[in-house]
XYZ file of C-alpha atoms in Angstrom:
151
model
C 81.455 19.923 99.893
C 82.173 18.454 103.341
C 81.013 18.935 106.627
C 80.422 22.728 107.891
C 80.120 23.854 104.240
C 76.882 25.561 103.403
C 74.596 24.130 100.422
C 73.478 27.115 98.218
C 69.834 26.962 96.739
C 70.192 24.429 94.064
C 67.365 23.514 91.491
C 67.002 20.418 89.351
C 64.027 18.265 87.700
C 62.595 15.223 89.608
C 61.299 12.255 88.139
C 58.032 13.888 87.370
C 59.660 16.698 85.335
C 58.770 19.181 88.103
C 61.113 21.601 89.323
C 62.625 20.946 92.624
C 64.728 23.623 94.719
C 66.458 22.656 97.762
C 65.656 25.530 99.622
C 62.045 24.331 99.643
C 62.974 20.992 100.758
C 65.274 22.322 103.387
C 62.327 24.509 104.645
C 60.690 21.438 105.920
C 63.648 20.189 107.612
C 67.251 18.453 107.395
C 67.380 16.562 103.926
C 69.619 13.641 102.950
C 70.765 14.042 99.634
C 72.420 10.911 98.253
C 74.151 10.531 94.694
C 74.035 7.417 92.990
C 76.051 6.399 89.808
C 73.037 4.833 87.674
C 69.409 3.909 88.031
C 68.390 0.520 87.417
C 71.626 -0.936 88.506
C 72.076 -3.800 91.140
C 74.287 -1.296 93.448
C 72.003 1.909 93.204
C 68.675 -0.414 93.214
C 70.331 -1.701 96.642
C 70.743 1.609 97.927
C 67.549 3.349 96.853
C 65.513 0.802 98.438
C 67.464 0.882 101.534
C 66.688 4.577 101.874
C 62.980 3.652 100.964
C 62.806 0.948 103.687
C 63.946 3.578 106.257
C 61.558 6.318 105.187
C 59.473 6.370 108.376
C 62.442 6.486 110.341
C 64.049 9.364 108.237
C 60.272 11.114 108.852
C 60.483 10.442 112.503
C 63.355 12.589 112.777
C 62.153 15.151 110.357
C 64.233 14.624 107.390
C 63.564 14.240 103.765
C 65.437 12.048 101.211
C 66.358 13.053 97.658
C 68.002 10.777 95.461
C 70.461 12.238 92.476
C 72.032 10.969 89.429
C 72.917 11.930 85.931
C 70.240 9.855 84.486
C 67.450 11.711 82.380
C 63.488 12.112 83.793
C 62.360 9.175 82.017
C 64.901 6.681 83.569
C 64.379 8.412 86.905
C 60.738 7.791 86.466
C 61.186 4.250 85.709
C 63.314 3.757 88.573
C 60.848 5.446 90.929
C 57.998 3.340 89.840
C 59.445 0.234 89.788
C 60.835 -0.072 93.146
C 57.936 2.298 94.669
C 60.618 4.734 96.132
C 58.417 7.474 97.278
C 60.742 10.337 97.352
C 62.029 12.498 94.632
C 64.433 11.624 92.283
C 66.722 14.350 90.712
C 67.604 14.079 86.713
C 70.908 15.982 87.076
C 71.703 15.460 83.435
C 74.147 18.448 83.380
C 75.753 17.169 86.812
C 75.455 20.743 87.917
C 74.137 19.625 91.410
C 76.935 16.778 91.439
C 79.646 19.370 90.547
C 78.209 22.037 93.493
C 78.475 18.848 96.020
C 82.127 17.885 94.669
C 80.979 14.284 93.199
C 81.508 14.757 89.644
C 83.919 12.633 88.131
C 85.635 14.024 84.989
C 84.712 10.649 83.325
C 82.209 7.770 83.974
C 79.342 8.228 86.555
C 79.225 10.440 89.677
C 80.517 8.946 93.016
C 78.254 7.391 95.537
C 78.225 9.840 98.310
C 75.380 10.914 100.683
C 75.163 14.199 102.680
C 72.814 15.293 105.415
C 72.081 18.886 105.187
C 70.785 20.955 108.162
C 67.643 23.303 107.789
C 70.339 26.014 107.890
C 71.822 24.544 104.518
C 74.835 23.459 106.556
C 76.230 19.895 105.648
C 76.015 18.034 109.082
C 77.503 14.711 107.689
C 78.913 13.226 104.515
C 79.157 9.332 103.739
C 81.207 8.088 100.823
C 81.577 4.542 100.097
C 81.384 2.841 96.410
C 80.650 -0.419 97.694
C 78.923 -0.529 100.941
C 75.514 0.594 99.792
C 73.688 -0.072 102.764
C 76.010 1.897 104.843
C 74.658 5.558 103.204
C 71.145 5.270 104.915
C 72.111 3.753 108.074
C 74.955 6.657 108.738
C 72.700 9.351 107.284
C 69.994 8.082 109.967
C 72.564 7.676 112.663
C 73.886 11.648 112.183
C 70.314 13.199 112.036
C 69.446 11.166 115.266
C 72.926 12.349 116.884
C 72.232 16.125 115.383
C 68.458 16.139 117.033
C 69.609 14.187 120.538
C 73.325 15.307 121.003
C 74.813 13.532 123.858
């Protein structure tokens, strides 16, 4: 999945066990979908907490946030509660969502990638960096601001 591609109506289960449909989230506005390798690890905690810390700024541009990893519902719930994340975490245990976005590795955890998706399901930005965890939220926010206030 890359800039200009359309995201299908994907569904998964969030950290509460409830079904989460991307079309429902996108009906509310743009969506930032960030994939992280594993809940409760240093880098993924740093990345997720940075998204949490910028949540008001994402809301100000009308965007929602959702995190996705292959961790199960219980691990996602533990991760969300421990860090008071405040946005849905999808338990993509079969990695079908990661596959659809092209971030599933054949072996090991999914790639660390972030996608900014417009209300029309079109990818407007993709951020890839395995080690610059803080860059994902910052660049996603920048992409949203550019999309809503073109120069």
